[in-house]
Amino acid sequence: MKVELEADKCVASGQCVLAAMDVFDQDDDGIAILLEDRPAPELLDDVKEAIAVCPAAAIRLVEQ
Amino acid sequence: MHGIVVVGASAAGLAAAETLRREGYAGPLTLVGDEPHAPYDRPPLSKQILSGEWRPDRLPLRTPADLAALDLDLRLGGAATGLQLGERTVRLADGTTLSYDGLILATGVRPRRLPGEGAHVLRTLDDALTLRDRLGPGRRLVVVGAGFLGAEAAAVARRLGTEVILLEPAPVPLAHAVGAEVGRMLARVHLDEGVDLRCGTGVTEVTEDGVLLASGEVVEADEVLVAIGSVPNTAWLDGSGLAVADGVVCDVYGEAARNVYAAGDVARWHNPLFGTSMRIEHRTHAAEMGMAVARNLLAPEARKPFAPVPYFWSDQYGMKVQAYGFLRGHDEVAVVEGDLAERRFVALYRAGERVSGVLAVGMPPKAIRGWRQAVATGAGWHETVSPGALPVVRP
Ligand SMILES: Cc1cc2nc3c(=O)[nH]c(=O)nc-3n(C[C@H](O)[C@H](O)[C@H](O)COP(=O)(O)OP(=O)(O)OC[C@H]3O[C@@H](n4cnc5c(N)ncnc54)[C@H](O)[C@@H]3O)c2cc1C
Ligand code: SF4
């Protein structure tokens, strides 16, 4: 599974970072950064939480 | 088995439906929404949609494929009109009745209005598109209410060259929400951008050519936007026996009656983190509470109290406001980093002896995340804010 982030949708809320610190970070403007686009399986639940809680629907998981 | 019915097909309802599936619920799942559109996002309505920066096709919260994967009985374009708790049924506008084993209420809020005809409100995609077409140079817009929604719309309208008159009954906009100092600072930004902000100005009525003030004066305008807060969509629950008091009344788990939960803007629940009952109208809150109640409904034996640190943001001109916590009813505000005048600062809010909230403007996210932690842990005010070293602002 691969994580995709549409940075131009991001509203800099930081919810993804709170949900999955090891996968997401924010730049100085608050825009999310993907630290890891193929996170380890044990991080997938956190990533799913981040997807669910992202107010901009800017994060997706794609099969690969 | 009748399955689970979710009423309200927006942020909270969708998050609930997705969580049910994610947590392994494979039974029948119905999502009822009265808007004709698939679930879409509201915050961009007063920002990118109103400005014309985004086309409406960017609003849907999920792709058709993502929605299909949820295997929903999706009933859009028709309202739920009644709830019979005893029979465990929901009545729909088309006369159908849905039976349920579990029910999640996520019907949100609707805008408060003023007497008189012809004013805009801003809640739905159609509202935003209608208003967008009326803005621009040579147009004069009156915005009634300088809360976050009215302020965002005023900012966008102004940037589009519209002449904007922003009317606010309170002496300082948002003072009850963010404190007088921060409210004054936000007001200053609008004045600098050329908005004609008039505080202490109550509007009684929308008229054919503008608005009528409490003073008897008429303010003329081409368009009027009424942004004076909202009312929870609970009328359809009248007579159901559910307790409603400015929102569906829930316990710490988000439960309103056995196997009936509420989430998002429509829900009032007891937040144990702050020891008080609250109803929150923030985008991230809707998703978080939708997720939390879905889990509580599925696993009653392992229920968890819903104790979030509410979060919201607001974009006005180039400026982003972000806040964590429960700022309403605060006793004191202290600027702990930066400077109000420079429009780059972090302000902490005190309720009783604890840090109850933090609001930041123009600060990097890392600066605010640490303070969020102080809110989340209920840090003591005096241990967190050293009065001697810091400019303390009283409300
Ligand atoms: C213009 C605008 C800008 C905003 N900007 C921000 C922002 O910058 N930051 C932020 O944190 N928050 C913002 N918000 C708030 C945020 O959008 C809401 O908190 C969020 O949408 C709440 O989601 P919800 O699912 O609880 O309710 P809603 O989004 O209101 O969804 C409820 C749905 O239920 C439907 N419904 C109602 N009654 C019935 C019925 N009887 N039967 C069937 N369906 C029904 C409604 O039509 C609606 O589609 C903004 C809101 C608006 C309107
Ligand atoms: S949660 Fe979504 S909107 Fe918020 S910072 Fe992360 S990607 Fe951006």
GROMACS .gro file of N, CA and C in nm, chain B residues 137-263:
model
  381
  201PRO      N    1  -1.613   4.376  -0.839
  201PRO     CA    2  -1.604   4.522  -0.841
  201PRO      C    3  -1.740   4.584  -0.875
  202GLY      N    4  -1.770   4.693  -0.808
  202GLY     CA    5  -1.897   4.761  -0.835
  202GLY      C    6  -2.014   4.703  -0.758
  203ARG      N    7  -1.989   4.595  -0.686
  203ARG     CA    8  -2.098   4.535  -0.607
  203ARG      C    9  -2.079   4.575  -0.461
  204ARG      N   10  -2.191   4.588  -0.391
  204ARG     CA   11  -2.184   4.623  -0.250
  204ARG      C   12  -2.251   4.514  -0.168
  205LEU      N   13  -2.175   4.456  -0.077
  205LEU     CA   14  -2.223   4.344   0.005
  205LEU      C   15  -2.229   4.386   0.151
  206VAL      N   16  -2.342   4.362   0.214
  206VAL     CA   17  -2.350   4.375   0.358
  206VAL      C   18  -2.340   4.235   0.418
  207VAL      N   19  -2.247   4.216   0.511
  207VAL     CA   20  -2.238   4.090   0.585
  207VAL      C   21  -2.287   4.118   0.726
  208VAL      N   22  -2.388   4.045   0.768
  208VAL     CA   23  -2.441   4.061   0.904
  208VAL      C   24  -2.377   3.954   0.991
  209GLY      N   25  -2.293   3.997   1.086
  209GLY     CA   26  -2.229   3.902   1.176
  209GLY      C   27  -2.081   3.886   1.142
  210ALA      N   28  -1.994   3.926   1.234
  210ALA     CA   29  -1.849   3.918   1.211
  210ALA      C   30  -1.788   3.801   1.285
  211GLY      N   31  -1.859   3.689   1.291
  211GLY     CA   32  -1.798   3.566   1.341
  211GLY      C   33  -1.702   3.512   1.237
  212PHE      N   34  -1.652   3.390   1.257
  212PHE     CA   35  -1.553   3.339   1.162
  212PHE      C   36  -1.611   3.326   1.021
  213LEU      N   37  -1.734   3.280   1.011
  213LEU     CA   38  -1.794   3.262   0.878
  213LEU      C   39  -1.811   3.396   0.806
  214GLY      N   40  -1.870   3.493   0.875
  214GLY     CA   41  -1.891   3.624   0.815
  214GLY      C   42  -1.759   3.690   0.780
  215ALA      N   43  -1.660   3.673   0.867
  215ALA     CA   44  -1.529   3.734   0.844
  215ALA      C   45  -1.460   3.673   0.723
  216GLU      N   46  -1.471   3.541   0.708
  216GLU     CA   47  -1.409   3.476   0.592
  216GLU      C   48  -1.476   3.522   0.463
  217ALA      N   49  -1.609   3.528   0.465
  217ALA     CA   50  -1.680   3.571   0.344
  217ALA      C   51  -1.647   3.716   0.312
  218ALA      N   52  -1.638   3.800   0.415
  218ALA     CA   53  -1.603   3.940   0.394
  218ALA      C   54  -1.464   3.950   0.330
  219ALA      N   55  -1.371   3.868   0.379
  219ALA     CA   56  -1.234   3.872   0.328
  219ALA      C   57  -1.231   3.834   0.179
  220VAL      N   58  -1.301   3.726   0.145
  220VAL     CA   59  -1.302   3.683   0.005
  220VAL      C   60  -1.369   3.788  -0.083
  221ALA      N   61  -1.483   3.839  -0.038
  221ALA     CA   62  -1.556   3.938  -0.117
  221ALA      C   63  -1.470   4.061  -0.141
  222ARG      N   64  -1.399   4.102  -0.038
  222ARG     CA   65  -1.312   4.219  -0.047
  222ARG      C   66  -1.202   4.196  -0.150
  223ARG      N   67  -1.139   4.080  -0.142
  223ARG     CA   68  -1.031   4.046  -0.236
  223ARG      C   69  -1.081   4.040  -0.380
  224LEU      N   70  -1.212   4.015  -0.396
  224LEU     CA   71  -1.269   4.013  -0.532
  224LEU      C   72  -1.310   4.152  -0.577
  225GLY      N   73  -1.280   4.252  -0.493
  225GLY     CA   74  -1.309   4.389  -0.532
  225GLY      C   75  -1.446   4.438  -0.490
  226THR      N   76  -1.517   4.358  -0.413
  226THR     CA   77  -1.649   4.397  -0.366
  226THR      C   78  -1.636   4.502  -0.256
  227GLU      N   79  -1.729   4.594  -0.253
  227GLU     CA   80  -1.736   4.688  -0.140
  227GLU      C   81  -1.807   4.613  -0.027
  228VAL      N   82  -1.742   4.602   0.090
  228VAL     CA   83  -1.798   4.519   0.197
  228VAL      C   84  -1.827   4.600   0.323
  229ILE      N   85  -1.949   4.588   0.371
  229ILE     CA   86  -1.986   4.646   0.500
  229ILE      C   87  -2.015   4.531   0.593
  230LEU      N   88  -1.938   4.524   0.702
  230LEU     CA   89  -1.949   4.412   0.795
  230LEU      C   90  -2.011   4.465   0.924
  231LEU      N   91  -2.130   4.415   0.956
  231LEU     CA   92  -2.205   4.467   1.071
  231LEU      C   93  -2.202   4.367   1.186
  232GLU      N   94  -2.167   4.415   1.303
  232GLU     CA   95  -2.153   4.326   1.419
  232GLU      C   96  -2.218   4.391   1.541
  233PRO      N   97  -2.312   4.321   1.604
  233PRO     CA   98  -2.379   4.381   1.720
  233PRO      C   99  -2.288   4.402   1.840
  234ALA      N  100  -2.190   4.312   1.860
  234ALA     CA  101  -2.103   4.324   1.977
  234ALA      C  102  -2.005   4.440   1.957
  235PRO      N  103  -1.952   4.494   2.067
  235PRO     CA  104  -1.855   4.604   2.055
  235PRO      C  105  -1.724   4.558   1.991
  236VAL      N  106  -1.687   4.431   2.011
  236VAL     CA  107  -1.566   4.374   1.951
  236VAL      C  108  -1.604   4.240   1.890
  237PRO      N  109  -1.569   4.217   1.762
  237PRO     CA  110  -1.606   4.089   1.703
  237PRO      C  111  -1.538   3.973   1.773
  238LEU      N  112  -1.609   3.864   1.791
  238LEU     CA  113  -1.553   3.738   1.842
  238LEU      C  114  -1.500   3.744   1.984
  239ALA      N  115  -1.531   3.852   2.056
  239ALA     CA  116  -1.475   3.866   2.190
  239ALA      C  117  -1.514   3.749   2.280
  240HIS      N  118  -1.638   3.703   2.270
  240HIS     CA  119  -1.680   3.591   2.356
  240HIS      C  120  -1.607   3.463   2.318
  241ALA      N  121  -1.565   3.452   2.193
  241ALA     CA  122  -1.500   3.329   2.149
  241ALA      C  123  -1.349   3.333   2.171
  242VAL      N  124  -1.285   3.443   2.137
  242VAL     CA  125  -1.138   3.444   2.141
  242VAL      C  126  -1.081   3.551   2.233
  243GLY      N  127  -1.167   3.629   2.298
  243GLY     CA  128  -1.119   3.735   2.384
  243GLY      C  129  -1.115   3.868   2.310
  244ALA      N  130  -1.122   3.977   2.386
  244ALA     CA  131  -1.133   4.110   2.325
  244ALA      C  132  -1.006   4.149   2.249
  245GLU      N  133  -0.889   4.115   2.303
  245GLU     CA  134  -0.765   4.158   2.237
  245GLU      C  135  -0.747   4.092   2.101
  246VAL      N  136  -0.767   3.960   2.099
  246VAL     CA  137  -0.753   3.889   1.971
  246VAL      C  138  -0.865   3.933   1.876
  247GLY      N  139  -0.984   3.953   1.929
  247GLY     CA  140  -1.095   4.001   1.846
  247GLY      C  141  -1.064   4.136   1.783
  248ARG      N  142  -1.005   4.225   1.862
  248ARG     CA  143  -0.969   4.358   1.810
  248ARG      C  144  -0.862   4.348   1.701
  249MET      N  145  -0.769   4.256   1.723
  249MET     CA  146  -0.663   4.238   1.624
  249MET      C  147  -0.723   4.190   1.491
  250LEU      N  148  -0.817   4.093   1.500
  250LEU     CA  149  -0.880   4.042   1.377
  250LEU      C  150  -0.962   4.152   1.309
  251ALA      N  151  -1.027   4.235   1.390
  251ALA     CA  152  -1.105   4.346   1.336
  251ALA      C  153  -1.015   4.443   1.259
  252ARG      N  154  -0.897   4.469   1.317
  252ARG     CA  155  -0.799   4.561   1.258
  252ARG      C  156  -0.761   4.517   1.115
  253VAL      N  157  -0.744   4.384   1.100
  253VAL     CA  158  -0.705   4.331   0.969
  253VAL      C  159  -0.812   4.365   0.865
  254HIS      N  160  -0.939   4.350   0.903
  254HIS     CA  161  -1.047   4.381   0.809
  254HIS      C  162  -1.049   4.530   0.774
  255LEU      N  163  -1.029   4.613   0.874
  255LEU     CA  164  -1.028   4.758   0.849
  255LEU      C  165  -0.914   4.793   0.753
  256ASP      N  166  -0.796   4.733   0.777
  256ASP     CA  167  -0.681   4.759   0.691
  256ASP      C  168  -0.705   4.715   0.547
  257GLU      N  169  -0.787   4.613   0.531
  257GLU     CA  170  -0.815   4.563   0.397
  257GLU      C  171  -0.929   4.640   0.331
  258GLY      N  172  -0.981   4.738   0.400
  258GLY     CA  173  -1.083   4.823   0.338
  258GLY      C  174  -1.226   4.779   0.362
  259VAL      N  175  -1.246   4.688   0.457
  259VAL     CA  176  -1.382   4.651   0.495
  259VAL      C  177  -1.438   4.761   0.586
  260ASP      N  178  -1.561   4.798   0.561
  260ASP     CA  179  -1.628   4.896   0.646
  260ASP      C  180  -1.691   4.820   0.763
  261LEU      N  181  -1.611   4.798   0.868
  261LEU     CA  182  -1.658   4.720   0.983
  261LEU      C  183  -1.727   4.813   1.083
  262ARG      N  184  -1.851   4.783   1.113
  262ARG     CA  185  -1.924   4.865   1.210
  262ARG      C  186  -1.969   4.777   1.326
  263CYS      N  187  -1.903   4.797   1.442
  263CYS     CA  188  -1.938   4.718   1.560
  263CYS      C  189  -2.049   4.789   1.637
  264GLY      N  190  -2.109   4.716   1.730
  264GLY     CA  191  -2.219   4.774   1.806
  264GLY      C  192  -2.338   4.805   1.718
  265THR      N  193  -2.351   4.733   1.606
  265THR     CA  194  -2.457   4.761   1.510
  265THR      C  195  -2.546   4.639   1.495
  266GLY      N  196  -2.664   4.643   1.555
  266GLY     CA  197  -2.758   4.532   1.546
  266GLY      C  198  -2.848   4.548   1.425
  267VAL      N  199  -2.873   4.440   1.357
  267VAL     CA  200  -2.962   4.441   1.241
  267VAL      C  201  -3.093   4.373   1.279
  268THR      N  202  -3.205   4.437   1.245
  268THR     CA  203  -3.332   4.377   1.283
  268THR      C  204  -3.400   4.305   1.167
  269GLU      N  205  -3.366   4.346   1.044
  269GLU     CA  206  -3.447   4.297   0.933
  269GLU      C  207  -3.374   4.315   0.801
  270VAL      N  208  -3.400   4.224   0.710
  270VAL     CA  209  -3.350   4.238   0.574
  270VAL      C  210  -3.459   4.309   0.494
  271THR      N  211  -3.420   4.412   0.419
  271THR     CA  212  -3.521   4.483   0.340
  271THR      C  213  -3.490   4.467   0.192
  272GLU      N  214  -3.575   4.527   0.108
  272GLU     CA  215  -3.556   4.514  -0.036
  272GLU      C  216  -3.422   4.570  -0.080
  273ASP      N  217  -3.380   4.682  -0.017
  273ASP     CA  218  -3.255   4.741  -0.064
  273ASP      C  219  -3.142   4.737   0.038
  274GLY      N  220  -3.147   4.645   0.129
  274GLY     CA  221  -3.036   4.631   0.223
  274GLY      C  222  -3.083   4.574   0.355
  275VAL      N  223  -3.038   4.638   0.463
  275VAL     CA  224  -3.080   4.592   0.596
  275VAL      C  225  -3.126   4.711   0.679
  276LEU      N  226  -3.216   4.680   0.771
  276LEU     CA  227  -3.265   4.780   0.864
  276LEU      C  228  -3.195   4.758   0.998
  277LEU      N  229  -3.136   4.864   1.050
  277LEU     CA  230  -3.065   4.852   1.178
  277LEU      C  231  -3.160   4.875   1.295
  278ALA      N  232  -3.117   4.828   1.412
  278ALA     CA  233  -3.195   4.849   1.533
  278ALA      C  234  -3.217   4.998   1.558
  279SER      N  235  -3.121   5.078   1.514
  279SER     CA  236  -3.131   5.223   1.533
  279SER      C  237  -3.235   5.287   1.440
  280GLY      N  238  -3.288   5.210   1.344
  280GLY     CA  239  -3.384   5.264   1.250
  280GLY      C  240  -3.320   5.304   1.117
  281GLU      N  241  -3.186   5.310   1.117
  281GLU     CA  242  -3.114   5.345   0.994
  281GLU      C  243  -3.119   5.229   0.895
  282VAL      N  244  -3.114   5.263   0.766
  282VAL     CA  245  -3.108   5.160   0.663
  282VAL      C  246  -2.968   5.159   0.602
  283VAL      N  247  -2.908   5.042   0.591
  283VAL     CA  248  -2.781   5.030   0.520
  283VAL      C  249  -2.810   4.965   0.387
  284GLU      N  250  -2.782   5.036   0.279
  284GLU     CA  251  -2.816   4.986   0.146
  284GLU      C  252  -2.708   4.891   0.095
  285ALA      N  253  -2.750   4.793   0.017
  285ALA     CA  254  -2.656   4.697  -0.039
  285ALA      C  255  -2.718   4.628  -0.159
  286ASP      N  256  -2.632   4.574  -0.246
  286ASP     CA  257  -2.683   4.492  -0.356
  286ASP      C  258  -2.716   4.353  -0.305
  287GLU      N  259  -2.630   4.304  -0.214
  287GLU     CA  260  -2.648   4.169  -0.160
  287GLU      C  261  -2.630   4.173  -0.009
  288VAL      N  262  -2.700   4.084   0.058
  288VAL     CA  263  -2.687   4.073   0.203
  288VAL      C  264  -2.654   3.928   0.237
  289LEU      N  265  -2.550   3.910   0.317
  289LEU     CA  266  -2.520   3.776   0.368
  289LEU      C  267  -2.545   3.776   0.519
  290VAL      N  268  -2.630   3.687   0.563
  290VAL     CA  269  -2.659   3.676   0.706
  290VAL      C  270  -2.574   3.562   0.763
  291ALA      N  271  -2.485   3.595   0.855
  291ALA     CA  272  -2.395   3.496   0.915
  291ALA      C  273  -2.399   3.516   1.067
  292ILE      N  274  -2.512   3.480   1.126
  292ILE     CA  275  -2.534   3.508   1.268
  292ILE      C  276  -2.548   3.380   1.349
  293GLY      N  277  -2.476   3.278   1.307
  293GLY     CA  278  -2.478   3.155   1.383
  293GLY      C  279  -2.577   3.054   1.329
  294SER      N  280  -2.587   2.941   1.397
  294SER     CA  281  -2.667   2.833   1.341
  294SER      C  282  -2.752   2.763   1.446
  295VAL      N  283  -2.845   2.685   1.395
  295VAL     CA  284  -2.940   2.611   1.479
  295VAL      C  285  -2.926   2.462   1.445
  296PRO      N  286  -2.911   2.376   1.546
  296PRO     CA  287  -2.899   2.232   1.518
  296PRO      C  288  -3.024   2.179   1.446
  297ASN      N  289  -3.001   2.090   1.349
  297ASN     CA  290  -3.112   2.028   1.275
  297ASN      C  291  -3.173   1.913   1.357
  298THR      N  292  -3.260   1.951   1.449
  298THR     CA  293  -3.321   1.850   1.536
  298THR      C  294  -3.473   1.850   1.527
  299ALA      N  295  -3.531   1.940   1.445
  299ALA     CA  296  -3.678   1.949   1.440
  299ALA      C  297  -3.739   1.814   1.405
  300TRP      N  298  -3.672   1.737   1.321
  300TRP     CA  299  -3.728   1.608   1.278
  300TRP      C  300  -3.732   1.507   1.393
  301LEU      N  301  -3.664   1.538   1.502
  301LEU     CA  302  -3.663   1.448   1.619
  301LEU      C  303  -3.771   1.483   1.720
  302ASP      N  304  -3.846   1.591   1.693
  302ASP     CA  305  -3.953   1.631   1.786
  302ASP      C  306  -4.048   1.513   1.809
  303GLY      N  307  -4.081   1.491   1.933
  303GLY     CA  308  -4.175   1.384   1.965
  303GLY      C  309  -4.112   1.247   1.973
  304SER      N  310  -3.981   1.238   1.943
  304SER     CA  311  -3.916   1.106   1.947
  304SER      C  312  -3.883   1.064   2.090
  305GLY      N  313  -3.881   1.162   2.181
  305GLY     CA  314  -3.843   1.132   2.318
  305GLY      C  315  -3.696   1.160   2.345
  306LEU      N  316  -3.618   1.186   2.240
  306LEU     CA  317  -3.478   1.220   2.262
  306LEU      C  318  -3.469   1.357   2.326
  307ALA      N  319  -3.373   1.373   2.417
  307ALA     CA  320  -3.353   1.504   2.479
  307ALA      C  321  -3.278   1.594   2.381
  308VAL      N  322  -3.335   1.713   2.359
  308VAL     CA  323  -3.272   1.810   2.271
  308VAL      C  324  -3.261   1.942   2.347
  309ALA      N  325  -3.142   1.996   2.355
  309ALA     CA  326  -3.121   2.126   2.420
  309ALA      C  327  -3.005   2.192   2.348
  310ASP      N  328  -3.036   2.272   2.246
  310ASP     CA  329  -2.932   2.324   2.157
  310ASP      C  330  -2.842   2.208   2.113
  311GLY      N  331  -2.902   2.112   2.045
  311GLY     CA  332  -2.830   1.992   2.003
  311GLY      C  333  -2.888   1.868   2.067
  312VAL      N  334  -2.858   1.753   2.008
  312VAL     CA  335  -2.902   1.626   2.065
  312VAL      C  336  -2.817   1.599   2.188
  313VAL      N  337  -2.881   1.580   2.301
  313VAL     CA  338  -2.807   1.565   2.426
  313VAL      C  339  -2.754   1.422   2.439
  314CYS      N  340  -2.623   1.410   2.455
  314CYS     CA  341  -2.558   1.279   2.464
  314CYS      C  342  -2.477   1.269   2.592
  315ASP      N  343  -2.441   1.146   2.627
  315ASP     CA  344  -2.354   1.126   2.743
  315ASP      C  345  -2.207   1.134   2.699
  316VAL      N  346  -2.117   1.096   2.787
  316VAL     CA  347  -1.974   1.106   2.753
  316VAL      C  348  -1.935   1.017   2.636
  317TYR      N  349  -2.017   0.917   2.605
  317TYR     CA  350  -1.985   0.828   2.493
  317TYR      C  351  -2.044   0.876   2.361
  318GLY      N  352  -2.123   0.982   2.368
  318GLY     CA  353  -2.191   1.028   2.247
  318GLY      C  354  -2.324   0.959   2.227
  319GLU      N  355  -2.371   0.887   2.330
  319GLU     CA  356  -2.497   0.813   2.317
  319GLU      C  357  -2.614   0.898   2.366
  320ALA      N  358  -2.723   0.898   2.287
  320ALA     CA  359  -2.840   0.979   2.320
  320ALA      C  360  -2.954   0.894   2.375
  321ALA      N  361  -2.960   0.771   2.332
  321ALA     CA  362  -3.055   0.672   2.382
  321ALA      C  363  -2.991   0.537   2.348
  322ARG      N  364  -3.047   0.430   2.400
  322ARG     CA  365  -2.979   0.302   2.378
  322ARG      C  366  -2.955   0.276   2.227
  323ASN      N  367  -2.828   0.255   2.192
  323ASN     CA  368  -2.789   0.229   2.053
  323ASN      C  369  -2.817   0.345   1.957
  324VAL      N  370  -2.842   0.462   2.013
  324VAL     CA  371  -2.859   0.582   1.929
  324VAL      C  372  -2.751   0.682   1.969
  325TYR      N  373  -2.666   0.716   1.874
  325TYR     CA  374  -2.556   0.808   1.899
  325TYR      C  375  -2.571   0.933   1.812
  326ALA      N  376  -2.504   1.039   1.850
  326ALA     CA  377  -2.504   1.159   1.765
  326ALA      C  378  -2.359   1.206   1.749
  327ALA      N  379  -2.332   1.275   1.639
  327ALA     CA  380  -2.195   1.321   1.611
  327ALA      C  381  -2.197   1.449   1.530
   0.00000   0.00000   0.00000
